[in-house]
mmCIF file of C-alpha atoms in Angstrom:
data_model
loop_
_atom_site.group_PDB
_atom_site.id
_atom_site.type_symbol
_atom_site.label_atom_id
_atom_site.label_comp_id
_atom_site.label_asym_id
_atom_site.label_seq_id
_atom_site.Cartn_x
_atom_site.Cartn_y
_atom_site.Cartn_z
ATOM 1 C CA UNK N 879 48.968 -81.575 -8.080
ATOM 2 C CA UNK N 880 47.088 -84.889 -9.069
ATOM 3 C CA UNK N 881 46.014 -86.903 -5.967
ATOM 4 C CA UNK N 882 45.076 -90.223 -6.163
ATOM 5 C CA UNK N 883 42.792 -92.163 -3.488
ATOM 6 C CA UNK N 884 42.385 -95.413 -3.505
ATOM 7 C CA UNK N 885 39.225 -96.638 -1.685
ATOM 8 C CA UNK N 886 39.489 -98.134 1.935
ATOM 9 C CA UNK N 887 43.198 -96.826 2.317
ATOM 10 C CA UNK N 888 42.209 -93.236 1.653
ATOM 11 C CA UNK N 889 38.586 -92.651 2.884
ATOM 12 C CA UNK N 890 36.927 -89.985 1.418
ATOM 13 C CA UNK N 891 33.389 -88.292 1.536
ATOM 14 C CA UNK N 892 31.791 -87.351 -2.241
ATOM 15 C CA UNK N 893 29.654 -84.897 -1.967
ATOM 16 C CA UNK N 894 26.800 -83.089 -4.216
ATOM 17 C CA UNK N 895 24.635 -80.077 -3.648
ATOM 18 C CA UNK N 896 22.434 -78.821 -6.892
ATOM 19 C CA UNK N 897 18.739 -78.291 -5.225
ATOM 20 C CA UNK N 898 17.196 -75.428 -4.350
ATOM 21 C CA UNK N 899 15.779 -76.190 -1.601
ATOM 22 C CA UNK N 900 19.256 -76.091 0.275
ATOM 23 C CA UNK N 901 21.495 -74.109 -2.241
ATOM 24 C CA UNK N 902 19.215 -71.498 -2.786
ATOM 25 C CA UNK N 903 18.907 -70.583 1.287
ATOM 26 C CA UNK N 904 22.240 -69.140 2.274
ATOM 27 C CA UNK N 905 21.966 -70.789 5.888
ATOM 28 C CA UNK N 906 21.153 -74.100 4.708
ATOM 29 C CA UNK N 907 24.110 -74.010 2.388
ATOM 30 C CA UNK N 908 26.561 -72.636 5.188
ATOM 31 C CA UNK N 909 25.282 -75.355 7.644
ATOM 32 C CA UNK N 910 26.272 -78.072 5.453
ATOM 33 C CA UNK N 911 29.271 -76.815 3.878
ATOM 34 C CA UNK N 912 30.361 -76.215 7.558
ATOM 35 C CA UNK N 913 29.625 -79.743 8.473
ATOM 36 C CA UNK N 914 31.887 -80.947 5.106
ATOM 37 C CA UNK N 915 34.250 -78.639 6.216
ATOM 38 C CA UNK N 916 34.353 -80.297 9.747
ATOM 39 C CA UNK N 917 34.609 -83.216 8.133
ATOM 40 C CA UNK N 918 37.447 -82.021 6.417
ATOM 41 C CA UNK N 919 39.489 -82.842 9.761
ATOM 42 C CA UNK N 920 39.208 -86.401 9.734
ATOM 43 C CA UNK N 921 38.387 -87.156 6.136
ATOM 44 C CA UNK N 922 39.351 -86.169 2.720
ATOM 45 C CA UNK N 923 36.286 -84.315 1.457
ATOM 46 C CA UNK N 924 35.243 -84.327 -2.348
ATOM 47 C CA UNK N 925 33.192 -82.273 -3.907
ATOM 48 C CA UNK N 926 32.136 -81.469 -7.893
ATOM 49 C CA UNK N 927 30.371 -78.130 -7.216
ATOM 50 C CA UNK N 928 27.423 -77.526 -9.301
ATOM 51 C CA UNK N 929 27.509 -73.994 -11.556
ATOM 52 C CA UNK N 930 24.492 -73.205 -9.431
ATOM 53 C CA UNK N 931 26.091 -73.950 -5.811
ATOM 54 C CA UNK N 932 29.164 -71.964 -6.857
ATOM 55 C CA UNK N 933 27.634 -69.305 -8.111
ATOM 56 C CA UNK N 934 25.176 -69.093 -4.295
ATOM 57 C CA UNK N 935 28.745 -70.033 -2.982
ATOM 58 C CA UNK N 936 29.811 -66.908 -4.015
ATOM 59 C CA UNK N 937 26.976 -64.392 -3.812
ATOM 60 C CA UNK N 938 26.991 -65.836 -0.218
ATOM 61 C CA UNK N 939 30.335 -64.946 0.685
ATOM 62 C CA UNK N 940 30.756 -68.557 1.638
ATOM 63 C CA UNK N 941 33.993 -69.371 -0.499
ATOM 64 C CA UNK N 942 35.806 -69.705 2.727
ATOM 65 C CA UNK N 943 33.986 -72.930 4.045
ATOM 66 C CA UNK N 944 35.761 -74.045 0.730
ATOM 67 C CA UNK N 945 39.248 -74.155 1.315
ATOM 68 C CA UNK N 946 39.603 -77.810 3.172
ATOM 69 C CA UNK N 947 37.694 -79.273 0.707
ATOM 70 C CA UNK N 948 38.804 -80.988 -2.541
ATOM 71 C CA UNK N 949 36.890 -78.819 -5.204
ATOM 72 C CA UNK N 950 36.096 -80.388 -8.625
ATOM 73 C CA UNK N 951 34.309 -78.687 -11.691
ATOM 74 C CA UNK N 952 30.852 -80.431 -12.053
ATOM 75 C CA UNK N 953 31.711 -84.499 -13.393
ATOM 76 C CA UNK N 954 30.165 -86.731 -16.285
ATOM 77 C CA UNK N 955 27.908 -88.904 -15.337
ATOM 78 C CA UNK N 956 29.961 -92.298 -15.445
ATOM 79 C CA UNK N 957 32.585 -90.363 -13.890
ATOM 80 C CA UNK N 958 30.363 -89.783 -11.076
ATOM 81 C CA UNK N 959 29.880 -93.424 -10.779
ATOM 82 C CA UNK N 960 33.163 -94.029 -10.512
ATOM 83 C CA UNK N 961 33.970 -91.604 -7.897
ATOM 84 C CA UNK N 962 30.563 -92.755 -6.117
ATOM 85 C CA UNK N 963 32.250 -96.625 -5.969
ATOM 86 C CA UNK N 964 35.426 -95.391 -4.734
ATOM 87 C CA UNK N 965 33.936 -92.972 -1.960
ATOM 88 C CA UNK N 966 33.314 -94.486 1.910
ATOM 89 C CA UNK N 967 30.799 -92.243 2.005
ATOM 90 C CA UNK N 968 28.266 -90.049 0.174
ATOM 91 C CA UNK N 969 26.675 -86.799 1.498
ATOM 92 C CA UNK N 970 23.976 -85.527 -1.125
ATOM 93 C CA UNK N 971 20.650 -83.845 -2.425
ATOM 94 C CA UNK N 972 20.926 -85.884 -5.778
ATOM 95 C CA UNK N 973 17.810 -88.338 -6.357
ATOM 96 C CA UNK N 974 20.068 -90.253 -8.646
ATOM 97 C CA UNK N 975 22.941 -90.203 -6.283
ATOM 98 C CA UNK N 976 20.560 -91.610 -4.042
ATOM 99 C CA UNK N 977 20.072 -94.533 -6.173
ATOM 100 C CA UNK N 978 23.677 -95.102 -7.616
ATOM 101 C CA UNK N 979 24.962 -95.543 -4.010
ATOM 102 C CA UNK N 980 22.159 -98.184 -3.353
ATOM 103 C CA UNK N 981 23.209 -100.009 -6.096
ATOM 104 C CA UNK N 982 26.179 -100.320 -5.040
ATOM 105 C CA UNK N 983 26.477 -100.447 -1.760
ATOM 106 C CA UNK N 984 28.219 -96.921 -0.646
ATOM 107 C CA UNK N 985 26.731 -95.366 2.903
ATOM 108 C CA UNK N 986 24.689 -91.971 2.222
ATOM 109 C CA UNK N 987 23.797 -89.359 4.210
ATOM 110 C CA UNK N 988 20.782 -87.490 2.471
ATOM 111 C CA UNK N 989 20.459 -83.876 3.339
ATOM 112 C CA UNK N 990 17.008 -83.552 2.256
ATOM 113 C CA UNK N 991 13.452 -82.905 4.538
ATOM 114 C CA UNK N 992 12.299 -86.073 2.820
ATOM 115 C CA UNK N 993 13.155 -88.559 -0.240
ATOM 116 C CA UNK N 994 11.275 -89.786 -3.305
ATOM 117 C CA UNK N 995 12.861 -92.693 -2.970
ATOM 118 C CA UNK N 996 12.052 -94.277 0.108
ATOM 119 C CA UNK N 997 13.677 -97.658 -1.093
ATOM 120 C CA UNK N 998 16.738 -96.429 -0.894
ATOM 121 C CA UNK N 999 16.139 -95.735 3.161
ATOM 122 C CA UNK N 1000 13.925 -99.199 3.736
ATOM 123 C CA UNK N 1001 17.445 -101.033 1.786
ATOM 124 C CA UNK N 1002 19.838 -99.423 4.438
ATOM 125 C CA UNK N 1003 21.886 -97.499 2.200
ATOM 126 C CA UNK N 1004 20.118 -94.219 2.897
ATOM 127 C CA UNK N 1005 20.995 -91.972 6.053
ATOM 128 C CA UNK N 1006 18.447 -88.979 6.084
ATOM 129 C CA UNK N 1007 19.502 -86.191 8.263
ATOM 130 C CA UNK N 1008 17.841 -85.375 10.853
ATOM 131 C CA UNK N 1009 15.244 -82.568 10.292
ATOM 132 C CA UNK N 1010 15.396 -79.429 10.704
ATOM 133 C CA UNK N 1011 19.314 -79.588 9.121
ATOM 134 C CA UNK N 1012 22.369 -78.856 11.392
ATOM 135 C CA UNK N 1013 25.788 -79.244 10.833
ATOM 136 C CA UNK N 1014 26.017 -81.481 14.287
ATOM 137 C CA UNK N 1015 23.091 -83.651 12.601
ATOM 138 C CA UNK N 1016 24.854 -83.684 9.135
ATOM 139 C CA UNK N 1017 28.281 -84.881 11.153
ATOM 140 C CA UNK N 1018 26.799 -87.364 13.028
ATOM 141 C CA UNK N 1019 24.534 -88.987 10.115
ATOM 142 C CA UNK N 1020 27.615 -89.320 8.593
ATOM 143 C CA UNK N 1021 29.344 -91.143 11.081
ATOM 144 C CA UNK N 1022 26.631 -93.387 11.391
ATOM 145 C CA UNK N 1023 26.550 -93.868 7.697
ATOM 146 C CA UNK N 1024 30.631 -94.802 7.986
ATOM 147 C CA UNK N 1025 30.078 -96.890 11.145
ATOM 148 C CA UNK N 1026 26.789 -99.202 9.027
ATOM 149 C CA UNK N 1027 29.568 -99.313 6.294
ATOM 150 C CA UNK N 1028 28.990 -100.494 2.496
ATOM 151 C CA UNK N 1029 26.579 -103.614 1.513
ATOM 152 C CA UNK N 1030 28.099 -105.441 -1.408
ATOM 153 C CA UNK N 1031 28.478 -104.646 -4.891
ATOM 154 C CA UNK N 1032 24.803 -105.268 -6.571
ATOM 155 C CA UNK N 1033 23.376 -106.615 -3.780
ATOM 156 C CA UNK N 1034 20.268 -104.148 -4.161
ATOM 157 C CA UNK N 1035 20.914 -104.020 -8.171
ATOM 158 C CA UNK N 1036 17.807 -103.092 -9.637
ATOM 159 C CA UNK N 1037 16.860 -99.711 -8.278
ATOM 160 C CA UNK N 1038 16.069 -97.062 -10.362
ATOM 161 C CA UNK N 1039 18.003 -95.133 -12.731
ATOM 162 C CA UNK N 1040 21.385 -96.540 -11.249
ATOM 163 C CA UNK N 1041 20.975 -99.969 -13.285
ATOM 164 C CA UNK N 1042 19.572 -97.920 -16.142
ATOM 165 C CA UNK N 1043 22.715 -95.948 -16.252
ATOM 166 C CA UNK N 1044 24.719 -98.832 -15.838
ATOM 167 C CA UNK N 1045 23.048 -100.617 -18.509
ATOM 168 C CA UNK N 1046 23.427 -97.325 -20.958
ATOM 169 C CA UNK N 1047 26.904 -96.391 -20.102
ATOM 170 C CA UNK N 1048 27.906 -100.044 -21.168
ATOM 171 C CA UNK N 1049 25.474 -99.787 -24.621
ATOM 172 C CA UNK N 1050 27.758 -96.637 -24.767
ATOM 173 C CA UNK N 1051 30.800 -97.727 -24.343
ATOM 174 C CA UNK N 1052 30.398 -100.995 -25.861
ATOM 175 C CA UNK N 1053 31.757 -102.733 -22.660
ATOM 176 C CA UNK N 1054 29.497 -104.421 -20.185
ATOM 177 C CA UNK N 1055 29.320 -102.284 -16.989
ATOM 178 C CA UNK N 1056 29.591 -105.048 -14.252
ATOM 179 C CA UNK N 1057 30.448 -104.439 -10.204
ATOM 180 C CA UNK N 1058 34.244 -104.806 -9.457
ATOM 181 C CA UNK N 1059 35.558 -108.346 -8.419
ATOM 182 C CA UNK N 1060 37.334 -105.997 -5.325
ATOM 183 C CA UNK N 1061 35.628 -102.470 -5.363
ATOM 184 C CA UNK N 1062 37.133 -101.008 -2.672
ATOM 185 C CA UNK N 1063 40.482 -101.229 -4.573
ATOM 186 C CA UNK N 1064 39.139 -98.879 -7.285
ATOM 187 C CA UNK N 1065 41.022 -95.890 -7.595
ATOM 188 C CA UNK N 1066 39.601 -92.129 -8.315
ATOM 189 C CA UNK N 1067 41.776 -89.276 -9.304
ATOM 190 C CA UNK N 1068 41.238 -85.712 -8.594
ATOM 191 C CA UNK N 1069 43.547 -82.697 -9.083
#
Protein backbone atom coordinates (compact mmCIF):
# COMPACT_ATOMS: atom_id res chain seq x y z
CA UNK A 1 0.00 0.00 0.00
CA UNK A 2 1.50 3.43 -1.21
CA UNK A 3 0.71 6.29 1.24
CA UNK A 4 1.03 9.61 0.37
CA UNK A 5 1.50 12.67 2.93
CA UNK A 6 1.29 15.81 2.03
CA UNK A 7 3.04 18.28 4.41
CA UNK A 8 0.93 20.37 6.98
CA UNK A 9 -2.27 18.13 6.33
CA UNK A 10 -0.47 14.94 7.28
CA UNK A 11 2.27 15.73 9.90
CA UNK A 12 4.85 13.43 10.10
CA UNK A 13 8.20 12.93 12.08
CA UNK A 14 11.45 11.72 9.70
CA UNK A 15 13.64 10.13 11.53
CA UNK A 16 17.47 8.81 11.23
CA UNK A 17 19.65 6.77 13.50
CA UNK A 18 23.25 5.56 11.91
CA UNK A 19 25.84 6.52 14.92
CA UNK A 20 27.31 4.50 17.18
CA UNK A 21 27.19 6.21 19.86
CA UNK A 22 23.33 5.49 20.21
CA UNK A 23 22.83 2.45 17.81
CA UNK A 24 25.54 0.58 19.03
CA UNK A 25 24.16 0.69 22.98
CA UNK A 26 21.05 -1.43 23.05
CA UNK A 27 19.39 0.96 25.77
CA UNK A 28 20.04 4.03 23.99
CA UNK A 29 18.49 2.57 20.88
CA UNK A 30 15.34 1.16 22.84
CA UNK A 31 14.88 4.60 24.58
CA UNK A 32 14.51 6.37 21.44
CA UNK A 33 12.80 3.97 19.34
CA UNK A 34 10.31 3.88 22.32
CA UNK A 35 9.93 7.57 22.26
CA UNK A 36 9.23 7.30 18.10
CA UNK A 37 7.07 4.69 18.91
CA UNK A 38 5.11 6.96 21.41
CA UNK A 39 5.09 9.26 18.98
CA UNK A 40 3.57 6.93 16.80
CA UNK A 41 0.15 7.81 18.67
CA UNK A 42 -0.22 11.20 17.62
CA UNK A 43 1.97 11.37 14.56
CA UNK A 44 2.82 9.44 11.54
CA UNK A 45 6.40 8.35 12.19
CA UNK A 46 9.01 7.86 9.27
CA UNK A 47 11.86 6.22 9.35
CA UNK A 48 14.71 4.93 6.54
CA UNK A 49 16.55 2.49 8.86
CA UNK A 50 20.17 2.36 8.35
CA UNK A 51 21.72 -1.44 7.49
CA UNK A 52 23.56 -0.82 10.72
CA UNK A 53 20.42 0.17 13.03
CA UNK A 54 18.54 -2.81 11.60
CA UNK A 55 20.91 -5.10 11.94
CA UNK A 56 21.40 -3.75 16.25
CA UNK A 57 17.52 -3.66 15.74
CA UNK A 58 17.60 -7.10 15.44
CA UNK A 59 20.44 -8.56 17.49
CA UNK A 60 18.57 -6.45 20.15
CA UNK A 61 15.39 -8.08 19.96
CA UNK A 62 13.96 -4.64 19.47
CA UNK A 63 11.93 -5.30 16.14
CA UNK A 64 8.84 -4.83 18.15
CA UNK A 65 9.28 -1.01 18.95
CA UNK A 66 9.00 -1.21 15.04
CA UNK A 67 5.66 -2.01 14.20
CA UNK A 68 3.87 1.68 14.51
CA UNK A 69 6.39 3.08 12.62
CA UNK A 70 6.56 3.65 8.83
CA UNK A 71 9.81 1.63 7.93
CA UNK A 72 11.75 2.59 4.75
CA UNK A 73 14.98 0.88 3.31
CA UNK A 74 17.87 3.45 3.74
CA UNK A 75 16.99 6.70 0.95
CA UNK A 76 19.24 8.62 -1.70
CA UNK A 77 20.42 11.51 -0.72
CA UNK A 78 18.06 14.04 -2.67
CA UNK A 79 15.41 11.79 -1.69
CA UNK A 80 16.21 12.51 1.78
CA UNK A 81 15.86 16.11 1.05
CA UNK A 82 12.75 15.76 -0.15
CA UNK A 83 11.31 13.82 2.60
CA UNK A 84 13.30 16.28 5.06
CA UNK A 85 11.07 19.42 3.32
CA UNK A 86 7.95 17.59 3.59
CA UNK A 87 8.45 16.37 7.34
CA UNK A 88 7.00 18.80 10.45
CA UNK A 89 9.56 17.47 12.20
CA UNK A 90 12.99 15.79 12.26
CA UNK A 91 14.37 13.52 15.05
CA UNK A 92 18.14 12.58 14.20
CA UNK A 93 21.93 11.72 14.86
CA UNK A 94 22.82 12.82 11.19
CA UNK A 95 25.38 15.90 11.07
CA UNK A 96 24.08 16.52 7.62
CA UNK A 97 20.51 16.13 8.61
CA UNK A 98 21.36 18.63 11.00
CA UNK A 99 22.22 21.04 8.40
CA UNK A 100 19.59 20.19 5.60
CA UNK A 101 16.78 20.99 8.11
CA UNK A 102 18.48 24.42 8.89
CA UNK A 103 18.46 25.22 5.53
CA UNK A 104 15.33 24.85 5.23
CA UNK A 105 13.58 25.59 7.93
CA UNK A 106 12.18 22.03 9.37
CA UNK A 107 12.18 21.78 13.51
CA UNK A 108 14.88 19.08 14.78
CA UNK A 109 15.24 17.34 17.67
CA UNK A 110 18.99 16.12 17.90
CA UNK A 111 19.53 13.04 19.93
CA UNK A 112 23.09 13.53 20.39
CA UNK A 113 25.31 14.47 23.92
CA UNK A 114 26.53 17.39 21.85
CA UNK A 115 26.70 18.80 18.07
CA UNK A 116 29.50 19.84 15.72
CA UNK A 117 27.44 22.15 14.49
CA UNK A 118 26.50 24.52 16.96
CA UNK A 119 25.01 26.93 14.22
CA UNK A 120 22.46 24.92 13.63
CA UNK A 121 21.30 25.32 17.61
CA UNK A 122 22.37 29.32 17.83
CA UNK A 123 19.83 29.57 14.23
CA UNK A 124 16.83 27.93 16.14
CA UNK A 125 16.37 25.05 14.04
CA UNK A 126 18.19 22.67 16.36
CA UNK A 127 16.41 21.00 19.50
CA UNK A 128 19.17 18.97 21.44
CA UNK A 129 17.76 16.53 23.83
CA UNK A 130 18.21 16.82 26.97
CA UNK A 131 21.24 14.86 28.36
CA UNK A 132 21.48 11.98 29.66
CA UNK A 133 18.71 10.62 26.76
CA UNK A 134 15.15 9.52 27.82
CA UNK A 135 12.33 8.75 25.92
CA UNK A 136 10.20 11.51 28.12
CA UNK A 137 13.13 14.03 27.06
CA UNK A 138 13.12 12.80 23.37
CA UNK A 139 9.00 13.33 23.45
CA UNK A 140 9.03 16.48 24.85
CA UNK A 141 12.03 18.04 22.65
CA UNK A 142 9.94 17.11 20.06
CA UNK A 143 6.99 18.83 20.99
CA UNK A 144 8.84 21.79 21.56
CA UNK A 145 10.47 21.47 18.23
CA UNK A 146 6.60 21.19 16.64
CA UNK A 147 5.30 23.97 18.93
CA UNK A 148 8.72 26.64 17.59
CA UNK A 149 7.48 25.34 14.13
CA UNK A 150 9.47 25.80 10.67
CA UNK A 151 11.47 29.20 9.72
CA UNK A 152 11.12 29.83 6.02
CA UNK A 153 12.48 28.23 3.11
CA UNK A 154 16.34 29.54 2.83
CA UNK A 155 16.11 31.81 5.37
CA UNK A 156 19.45 30.36 7.00
CA UNK A 157 20.69 29.19 3.31
CA UNK A 158 24.23 28.93 3.50
CA UNK A 159 25.06 26.36 6.12
CA UNK A 160 27.15 23.68 5.45
CA UNK A 161 26.85 20.80 3.28
CA UNK A 162 22.97 21.43 2.85
CA UNK A 163 23.63 24.30 0.13
CA UNK A 164 26.50 22.20 -1.17
CA UNK A 165 24.14 19.41 -1.81
CA UNK A 166 21.68 21.59 -3.13
CA UNK A 167 24.02 23.17 -5.40
CA UNK A 168 25.36 19.47 -6.61
CA UNK A 169 22.10 17.76 -6.88
CA UNK A 170 21.04 20.63 -9.35
CA UNK A 171 24.76 20.37 -11.36
CA UNK A 172 23.38 16.73 -11.34
CA UNK A 173 20.33 16.94 -12.46
CA UNK A 174 20.78 19.77 -14.68
CA UNK A 175 17.85 21.67 -12.96
CA UNK A 176 18.44 24.44 -10.50
CA UNK A 177 17.55 23.19 -6.97
CA UNK A 178 15.60 26.27 -5.58
CA UNK A 179 13.15 26.32 -2.19
CA UNK A 180 9.42 25.69 -3.08
CA UNK A 181 7.18 28.82 -3.81
CA UNK A 182 4.66 26.77 -1.04
CA UNK A 183 6.80 23.98 0.70
CA UNK A 184 4.54 22.75 2.94
CA UNK A 185 2.41 21.56 -0.04
CA UNK A 186 5.21 19.19 -1.14
CA UNK A 187 4.22 15.78 -1.17
CA UNK A 188 6.46 12.55 -0.05
CA UNK A 189 5.49 9.04 -0.82
CA UNK A 190 6.28 6.03 1.14
CA UNK A 191 5.01 2.44 0.81
Amino acid sequence: MKVIVVAGTCPFVLSSLHRPSNVDDEARLAGILRALDTLSQELNVVLPLHPRTRSRVVAFGLEPLLARLHVLSPLGYLEMVAATDAAAVAVTDSGGVQEETTVLGVPRVTVREQTERPVTVTHGTNHPVSWPLTTEGVVAAVHEALRRGRRAVGELAGVGRARRGADLGGARTGHALTPMAHPRTSTFAWS
